[in-house]
mmCIF file of N, CA and C in Angstrom:
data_model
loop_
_atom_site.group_PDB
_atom_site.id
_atom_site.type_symbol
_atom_site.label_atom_id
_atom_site.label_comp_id
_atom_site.label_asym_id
_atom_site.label_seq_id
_atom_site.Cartn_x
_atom_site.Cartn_y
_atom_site.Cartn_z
ATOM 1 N N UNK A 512 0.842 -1.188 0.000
ATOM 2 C CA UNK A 512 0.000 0.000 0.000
ATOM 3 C C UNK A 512 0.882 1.244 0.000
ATOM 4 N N UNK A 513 0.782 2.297 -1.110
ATOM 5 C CA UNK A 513 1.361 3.502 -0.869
ATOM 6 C C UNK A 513 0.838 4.178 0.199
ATOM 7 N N UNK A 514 1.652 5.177 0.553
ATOM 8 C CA UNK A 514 1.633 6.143 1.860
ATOM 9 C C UNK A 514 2.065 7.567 1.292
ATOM 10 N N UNK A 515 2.313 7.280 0.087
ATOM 11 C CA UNK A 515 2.146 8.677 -0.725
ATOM 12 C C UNK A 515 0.517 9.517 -1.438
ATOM 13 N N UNK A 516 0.672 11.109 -1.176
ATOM 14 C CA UNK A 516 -0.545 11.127 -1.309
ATOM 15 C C UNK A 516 -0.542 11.317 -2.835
ATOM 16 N N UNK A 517 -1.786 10.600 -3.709
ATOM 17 C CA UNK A 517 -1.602 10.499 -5.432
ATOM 18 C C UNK A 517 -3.276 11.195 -5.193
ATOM 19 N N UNK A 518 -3.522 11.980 -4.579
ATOM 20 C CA UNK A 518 -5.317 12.498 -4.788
ATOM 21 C C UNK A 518 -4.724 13.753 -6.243
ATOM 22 N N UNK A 519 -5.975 13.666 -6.676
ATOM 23 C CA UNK A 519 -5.855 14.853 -7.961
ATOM 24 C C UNK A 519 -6.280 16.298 -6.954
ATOM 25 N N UNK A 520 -5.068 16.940 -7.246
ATOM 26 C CA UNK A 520 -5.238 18.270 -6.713
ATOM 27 C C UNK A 520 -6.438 19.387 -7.703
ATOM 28 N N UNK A 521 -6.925 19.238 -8.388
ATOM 29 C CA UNK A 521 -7.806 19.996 -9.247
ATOM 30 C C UNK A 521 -8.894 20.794 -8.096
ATOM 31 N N UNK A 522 -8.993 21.743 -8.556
ATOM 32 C CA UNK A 522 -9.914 22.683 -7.893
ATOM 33 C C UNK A 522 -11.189 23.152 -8.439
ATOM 34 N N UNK A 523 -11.106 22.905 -9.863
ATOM 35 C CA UNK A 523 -11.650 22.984 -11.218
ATOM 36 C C UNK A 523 -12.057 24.661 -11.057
ATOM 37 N N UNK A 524 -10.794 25.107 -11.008
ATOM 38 C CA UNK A 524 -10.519 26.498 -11.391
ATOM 39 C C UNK A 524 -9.179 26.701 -12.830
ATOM 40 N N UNK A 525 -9.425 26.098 -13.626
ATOM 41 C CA UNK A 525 -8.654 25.912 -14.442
ATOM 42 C C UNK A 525 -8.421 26.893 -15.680
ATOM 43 N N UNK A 526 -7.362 27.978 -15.476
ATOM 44 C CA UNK A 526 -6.879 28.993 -15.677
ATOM 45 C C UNK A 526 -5.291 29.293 -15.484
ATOM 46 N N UNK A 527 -4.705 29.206 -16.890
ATOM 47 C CA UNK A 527 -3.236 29.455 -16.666
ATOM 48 C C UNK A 527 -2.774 30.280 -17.050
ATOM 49 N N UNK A 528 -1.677 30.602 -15.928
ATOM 50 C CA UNK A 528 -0.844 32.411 -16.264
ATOM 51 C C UNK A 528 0.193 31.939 -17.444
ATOM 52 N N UNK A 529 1.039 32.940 -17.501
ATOM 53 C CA UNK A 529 2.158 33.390 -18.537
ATOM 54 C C UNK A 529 2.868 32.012 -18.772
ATOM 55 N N UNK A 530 3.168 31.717 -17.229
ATOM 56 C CA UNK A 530 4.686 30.129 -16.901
ATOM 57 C C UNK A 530 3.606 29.177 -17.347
ATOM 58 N N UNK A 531 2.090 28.866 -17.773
ATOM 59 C CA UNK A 531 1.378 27.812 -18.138
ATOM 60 C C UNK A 531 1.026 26.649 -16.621
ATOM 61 N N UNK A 532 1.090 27.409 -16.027
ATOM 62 C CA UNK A 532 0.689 26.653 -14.656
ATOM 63 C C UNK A 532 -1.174 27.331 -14.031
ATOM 64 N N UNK A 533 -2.000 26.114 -13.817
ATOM 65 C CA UNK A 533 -2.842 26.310 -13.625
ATOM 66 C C UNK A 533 -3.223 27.539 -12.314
ATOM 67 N N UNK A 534 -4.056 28.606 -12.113
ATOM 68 C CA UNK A 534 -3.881 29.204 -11.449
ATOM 69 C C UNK A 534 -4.658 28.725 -9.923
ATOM 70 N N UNK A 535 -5.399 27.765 -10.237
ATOM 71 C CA UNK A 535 -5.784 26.694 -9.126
ATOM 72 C C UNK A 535 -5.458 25.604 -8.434
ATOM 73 N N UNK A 536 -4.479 25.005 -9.117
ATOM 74 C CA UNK A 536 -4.043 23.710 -9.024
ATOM 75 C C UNK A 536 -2.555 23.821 -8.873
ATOM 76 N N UNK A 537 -2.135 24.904 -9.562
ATOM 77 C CA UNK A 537 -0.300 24.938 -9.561
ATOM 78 C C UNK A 537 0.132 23.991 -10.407
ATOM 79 N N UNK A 538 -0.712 23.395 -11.392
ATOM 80 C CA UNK A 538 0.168 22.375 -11.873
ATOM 81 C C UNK A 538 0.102 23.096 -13.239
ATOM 82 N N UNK A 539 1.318 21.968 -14.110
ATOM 83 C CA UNK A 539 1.567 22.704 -15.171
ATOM 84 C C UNK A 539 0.493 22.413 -16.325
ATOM 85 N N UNK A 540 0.530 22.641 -17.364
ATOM 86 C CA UNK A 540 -0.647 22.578 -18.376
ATOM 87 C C UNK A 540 -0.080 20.544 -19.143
ATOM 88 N N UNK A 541 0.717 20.469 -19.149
ATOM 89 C CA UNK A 541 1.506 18.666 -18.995
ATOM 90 C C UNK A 541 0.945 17.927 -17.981
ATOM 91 N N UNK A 542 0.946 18.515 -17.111
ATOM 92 C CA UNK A 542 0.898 17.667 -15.731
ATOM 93 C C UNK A 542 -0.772 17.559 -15.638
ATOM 94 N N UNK A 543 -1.650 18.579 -15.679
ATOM 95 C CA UNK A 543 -2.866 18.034 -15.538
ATOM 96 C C UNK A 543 -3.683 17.421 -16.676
ATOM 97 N N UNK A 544 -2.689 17.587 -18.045
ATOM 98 C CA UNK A 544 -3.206 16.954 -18.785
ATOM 99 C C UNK A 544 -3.032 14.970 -18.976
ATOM 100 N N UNK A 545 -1.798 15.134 -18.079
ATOM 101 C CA UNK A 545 -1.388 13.153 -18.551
ATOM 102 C C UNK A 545 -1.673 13.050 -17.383
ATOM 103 N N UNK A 546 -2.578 13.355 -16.085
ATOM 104 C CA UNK A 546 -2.528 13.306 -14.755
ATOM 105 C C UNK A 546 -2.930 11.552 -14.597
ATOM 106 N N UNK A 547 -3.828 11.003 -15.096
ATOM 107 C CA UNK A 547 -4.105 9.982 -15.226
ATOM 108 C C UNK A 547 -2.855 9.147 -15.752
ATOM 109 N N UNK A 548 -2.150 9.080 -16.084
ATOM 110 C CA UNK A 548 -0.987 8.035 -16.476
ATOM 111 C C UNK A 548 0.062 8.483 -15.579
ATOM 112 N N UNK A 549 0.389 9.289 -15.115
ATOM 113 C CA UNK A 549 1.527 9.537 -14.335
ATOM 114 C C UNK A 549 1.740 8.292 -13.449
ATOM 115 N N UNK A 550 2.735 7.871 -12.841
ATOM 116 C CA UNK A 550 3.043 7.156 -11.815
ATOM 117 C C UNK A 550 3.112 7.864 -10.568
ATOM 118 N N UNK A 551 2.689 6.755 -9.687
ATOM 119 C CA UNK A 551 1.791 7.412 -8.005
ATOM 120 C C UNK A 551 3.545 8.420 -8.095
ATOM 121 N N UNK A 552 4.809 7.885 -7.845
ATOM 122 C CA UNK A 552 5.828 8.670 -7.282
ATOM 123 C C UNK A 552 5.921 10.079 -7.685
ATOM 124 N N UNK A 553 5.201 10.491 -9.223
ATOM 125 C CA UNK A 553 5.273 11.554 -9.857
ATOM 126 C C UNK A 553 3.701 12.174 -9.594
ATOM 127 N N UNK A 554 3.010 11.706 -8.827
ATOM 128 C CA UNK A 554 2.397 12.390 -8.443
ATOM 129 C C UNK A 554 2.180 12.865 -6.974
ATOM 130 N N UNK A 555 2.668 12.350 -6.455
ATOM 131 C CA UNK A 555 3.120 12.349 -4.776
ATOM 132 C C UNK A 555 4.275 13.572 -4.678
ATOM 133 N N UNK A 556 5.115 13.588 -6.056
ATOM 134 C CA UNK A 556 6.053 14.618 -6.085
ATOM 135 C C UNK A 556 5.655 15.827 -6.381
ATOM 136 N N UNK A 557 4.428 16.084 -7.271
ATOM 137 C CA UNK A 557 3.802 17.310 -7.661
ATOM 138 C C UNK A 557 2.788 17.586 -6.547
ATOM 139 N N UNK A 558 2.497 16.982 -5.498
ATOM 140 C CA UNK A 558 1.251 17.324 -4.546
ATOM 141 C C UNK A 558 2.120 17.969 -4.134
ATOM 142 N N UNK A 559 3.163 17.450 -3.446
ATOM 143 C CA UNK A 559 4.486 17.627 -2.452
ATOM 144 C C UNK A 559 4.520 19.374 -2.312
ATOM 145 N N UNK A 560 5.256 19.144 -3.823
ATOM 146 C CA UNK A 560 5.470 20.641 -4.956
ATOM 147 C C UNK A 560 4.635 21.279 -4.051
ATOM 148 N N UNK A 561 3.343 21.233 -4.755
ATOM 149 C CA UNK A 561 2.278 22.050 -3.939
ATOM 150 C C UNK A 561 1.999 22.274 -2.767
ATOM 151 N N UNK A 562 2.169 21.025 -2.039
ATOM 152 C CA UNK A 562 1.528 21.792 -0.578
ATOM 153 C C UNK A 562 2.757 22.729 0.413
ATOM 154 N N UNK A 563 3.783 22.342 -0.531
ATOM 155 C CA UNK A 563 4.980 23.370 -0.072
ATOM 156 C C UNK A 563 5.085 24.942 -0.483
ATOM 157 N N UNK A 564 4.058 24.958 -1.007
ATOM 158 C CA UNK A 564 4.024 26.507 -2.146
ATOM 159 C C UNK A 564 2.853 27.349 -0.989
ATOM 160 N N UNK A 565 2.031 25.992 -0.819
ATOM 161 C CA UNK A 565 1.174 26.862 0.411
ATOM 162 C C UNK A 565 -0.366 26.232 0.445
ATOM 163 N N UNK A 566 -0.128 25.211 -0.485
ATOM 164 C CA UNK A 566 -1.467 24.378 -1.057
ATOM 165 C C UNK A 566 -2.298 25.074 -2.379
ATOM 166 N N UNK A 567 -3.544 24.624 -2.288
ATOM 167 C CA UNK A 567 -4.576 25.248 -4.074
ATOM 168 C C UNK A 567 -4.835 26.235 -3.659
ATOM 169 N N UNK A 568 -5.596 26.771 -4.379
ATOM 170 C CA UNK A 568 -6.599 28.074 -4.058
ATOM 171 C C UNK A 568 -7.868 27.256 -3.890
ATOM 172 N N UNK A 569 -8.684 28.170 -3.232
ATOM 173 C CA UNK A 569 -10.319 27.200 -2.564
ATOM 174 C C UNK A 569 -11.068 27.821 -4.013
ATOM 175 N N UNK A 570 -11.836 26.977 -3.842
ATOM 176 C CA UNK A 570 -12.902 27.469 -4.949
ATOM 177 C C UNK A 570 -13.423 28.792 -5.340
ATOM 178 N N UNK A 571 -13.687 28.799 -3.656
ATOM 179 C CA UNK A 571 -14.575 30.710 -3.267
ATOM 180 C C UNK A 571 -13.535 31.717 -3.856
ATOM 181 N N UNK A 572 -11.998 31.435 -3.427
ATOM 182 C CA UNK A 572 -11.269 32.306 -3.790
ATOM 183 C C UNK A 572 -11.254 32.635 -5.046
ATOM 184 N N UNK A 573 -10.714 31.156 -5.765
ATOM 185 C CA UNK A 573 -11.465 31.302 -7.643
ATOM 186 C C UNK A 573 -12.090 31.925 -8.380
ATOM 187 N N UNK A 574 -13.489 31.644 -7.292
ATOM 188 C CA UNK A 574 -14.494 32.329 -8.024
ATOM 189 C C UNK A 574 -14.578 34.178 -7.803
ATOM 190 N N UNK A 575 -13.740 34.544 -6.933
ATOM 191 C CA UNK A 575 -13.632 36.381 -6.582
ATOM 192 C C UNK A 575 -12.700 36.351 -7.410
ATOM 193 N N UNK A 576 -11.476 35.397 -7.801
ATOM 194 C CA UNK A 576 -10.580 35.905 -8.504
ATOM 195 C C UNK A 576 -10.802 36.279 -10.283
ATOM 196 N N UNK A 577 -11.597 35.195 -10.260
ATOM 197 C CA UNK A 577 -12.718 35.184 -11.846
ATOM 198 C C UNK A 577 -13.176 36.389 -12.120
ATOM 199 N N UNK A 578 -14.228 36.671 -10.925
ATOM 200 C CA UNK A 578 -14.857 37.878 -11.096
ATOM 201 C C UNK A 578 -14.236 39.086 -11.100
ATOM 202 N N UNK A 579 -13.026 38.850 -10.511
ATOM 203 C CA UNK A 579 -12.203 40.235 -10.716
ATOM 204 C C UNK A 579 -11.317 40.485 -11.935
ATOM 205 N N UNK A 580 -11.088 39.265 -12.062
ATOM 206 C CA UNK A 580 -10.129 39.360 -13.253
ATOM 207 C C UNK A 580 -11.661 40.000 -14.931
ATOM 208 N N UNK A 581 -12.390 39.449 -14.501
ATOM 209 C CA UNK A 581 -13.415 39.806 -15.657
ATOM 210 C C UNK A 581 -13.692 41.491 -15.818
ATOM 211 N N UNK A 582 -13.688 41.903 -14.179
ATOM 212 C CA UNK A 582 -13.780 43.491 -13.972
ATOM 213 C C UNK A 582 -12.662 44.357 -14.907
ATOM 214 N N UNK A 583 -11.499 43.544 -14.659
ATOM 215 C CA UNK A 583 -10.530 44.231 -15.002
ATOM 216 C C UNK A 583 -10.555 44.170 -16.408
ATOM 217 N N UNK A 584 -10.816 42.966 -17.035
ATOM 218 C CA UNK A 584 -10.692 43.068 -18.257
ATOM 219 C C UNK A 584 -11.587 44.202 -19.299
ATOM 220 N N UNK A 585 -12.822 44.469 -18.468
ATOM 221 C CA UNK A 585 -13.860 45.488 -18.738
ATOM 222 C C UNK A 585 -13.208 47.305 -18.617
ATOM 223 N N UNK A 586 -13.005 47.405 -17.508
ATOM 224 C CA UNK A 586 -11.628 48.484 -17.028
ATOM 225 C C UNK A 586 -10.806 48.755 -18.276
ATOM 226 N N UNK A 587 -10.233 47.711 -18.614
ATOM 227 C CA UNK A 587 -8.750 47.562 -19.450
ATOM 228 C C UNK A 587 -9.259 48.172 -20.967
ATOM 229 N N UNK A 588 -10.429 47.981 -21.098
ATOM 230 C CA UNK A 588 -11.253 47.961 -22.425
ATOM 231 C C UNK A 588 -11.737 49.066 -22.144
ATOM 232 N N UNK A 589 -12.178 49.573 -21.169
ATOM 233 C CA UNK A 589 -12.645 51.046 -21.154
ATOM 234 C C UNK A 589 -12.182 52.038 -21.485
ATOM 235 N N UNK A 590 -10.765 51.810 -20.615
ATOM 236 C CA UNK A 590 -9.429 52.752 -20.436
ATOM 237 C C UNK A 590 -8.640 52.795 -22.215
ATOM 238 N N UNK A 591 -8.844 51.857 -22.759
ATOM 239 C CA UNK A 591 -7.617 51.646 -24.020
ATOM 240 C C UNK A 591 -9.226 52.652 -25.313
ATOM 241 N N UNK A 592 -10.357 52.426 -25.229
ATOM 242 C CA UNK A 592 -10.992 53.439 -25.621
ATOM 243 C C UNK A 592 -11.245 55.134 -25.079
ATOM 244 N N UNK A 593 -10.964 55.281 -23.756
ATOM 245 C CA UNK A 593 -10.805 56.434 -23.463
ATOM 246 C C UNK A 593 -9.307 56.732 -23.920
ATOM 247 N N UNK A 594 -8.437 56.067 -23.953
ATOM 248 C CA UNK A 594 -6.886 56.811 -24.508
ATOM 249 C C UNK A 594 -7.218 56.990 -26.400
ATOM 250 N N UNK A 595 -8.224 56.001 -26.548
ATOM 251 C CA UNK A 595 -8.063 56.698 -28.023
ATOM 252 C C UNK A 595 -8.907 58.000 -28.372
ATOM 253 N N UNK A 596 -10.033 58.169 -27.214
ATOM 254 C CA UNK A 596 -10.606 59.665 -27.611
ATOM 255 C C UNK A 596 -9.603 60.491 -27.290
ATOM 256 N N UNK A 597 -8.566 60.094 -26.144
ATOM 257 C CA UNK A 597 -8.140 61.363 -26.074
ATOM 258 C C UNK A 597 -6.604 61.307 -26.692
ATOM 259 N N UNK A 598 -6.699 60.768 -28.039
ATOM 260 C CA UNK A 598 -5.359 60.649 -29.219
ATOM 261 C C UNK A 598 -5.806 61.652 -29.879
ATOM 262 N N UNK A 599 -6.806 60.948 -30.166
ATOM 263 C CA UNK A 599 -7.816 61.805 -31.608
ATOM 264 C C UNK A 599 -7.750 63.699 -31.270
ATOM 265 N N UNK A 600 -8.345 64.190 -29.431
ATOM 266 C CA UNK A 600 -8.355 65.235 -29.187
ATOM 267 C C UNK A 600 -6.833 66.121 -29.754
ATOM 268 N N UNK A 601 -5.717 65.129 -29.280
ATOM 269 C CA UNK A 601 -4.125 65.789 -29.200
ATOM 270 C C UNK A 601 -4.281 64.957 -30.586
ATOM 271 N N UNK A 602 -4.569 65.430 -31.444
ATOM 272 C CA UNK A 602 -4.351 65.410 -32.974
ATOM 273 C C UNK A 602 -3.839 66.426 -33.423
ATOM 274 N N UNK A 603 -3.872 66.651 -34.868
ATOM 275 C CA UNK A 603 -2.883 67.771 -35.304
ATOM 276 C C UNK A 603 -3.345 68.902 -34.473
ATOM 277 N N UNK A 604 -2.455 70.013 -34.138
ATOM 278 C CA UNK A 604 -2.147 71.066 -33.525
ATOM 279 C C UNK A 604 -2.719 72.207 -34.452
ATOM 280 N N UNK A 605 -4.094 72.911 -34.219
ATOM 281 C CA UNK A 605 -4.100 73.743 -35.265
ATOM 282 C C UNK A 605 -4.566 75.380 -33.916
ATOM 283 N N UNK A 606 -3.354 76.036 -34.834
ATOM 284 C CA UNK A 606 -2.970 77.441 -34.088
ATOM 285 C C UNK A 606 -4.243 78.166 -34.222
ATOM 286 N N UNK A 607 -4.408 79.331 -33.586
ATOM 287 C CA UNK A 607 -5.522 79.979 -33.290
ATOM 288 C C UNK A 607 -5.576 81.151 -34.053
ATOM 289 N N UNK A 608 -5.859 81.896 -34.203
ATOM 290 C CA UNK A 608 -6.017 82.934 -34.830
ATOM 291 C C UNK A 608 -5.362 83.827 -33.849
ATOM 292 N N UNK A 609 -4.833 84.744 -34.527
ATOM 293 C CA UNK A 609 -3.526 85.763 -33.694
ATOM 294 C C UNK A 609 -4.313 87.013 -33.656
#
């Protein structure tokens, strides 16, 4: 009987940053994809990984982080149309009458 822990860390918050590591799970976009064939030692080694990092993120957290990240993306889209009204304003320079 193993005494290693092989549970699937999934949070099913499955979202990966820049490095391709899930932003729920910590695992890499490899790792939760062959998670099923891995051998228990290689997966006992990636829990490990993890619960040394500080463990998953909880669901609840997920789900504020979702919702914020969606805010922002709305923000981000707001802001990149307000910089183009105000391109258009600082357009050509036309002098005033003297």
């Amino acid at each position: 009987m193993s005494t290693h822990d092989t549970r699937n860390p999934c949070t099913k918050l499955c979202r990966y940053d820049a490095a391709d590591r899930c932003m729920g799970c910590f695992r890499t976009r490899a790792e939760v994809r062959h998670w099923k064939r891995l051998p228990d030692e290689t997966k006992a080694a990636i829990n490990a990984r993890i619960a040394a990092r500080g463990g998953t993120v909880s669901k609840k957290d997920g789900k504020r982080a979702k919702k914020l990240d969606k805010k922002i993306r709305k923000l981000e889209a707001k802001l990149a149309t307000l910089r183009a009204r105000r391109s258009d304003l600082e357009g050509p320079v036309v002098k005033a009458a003297e």
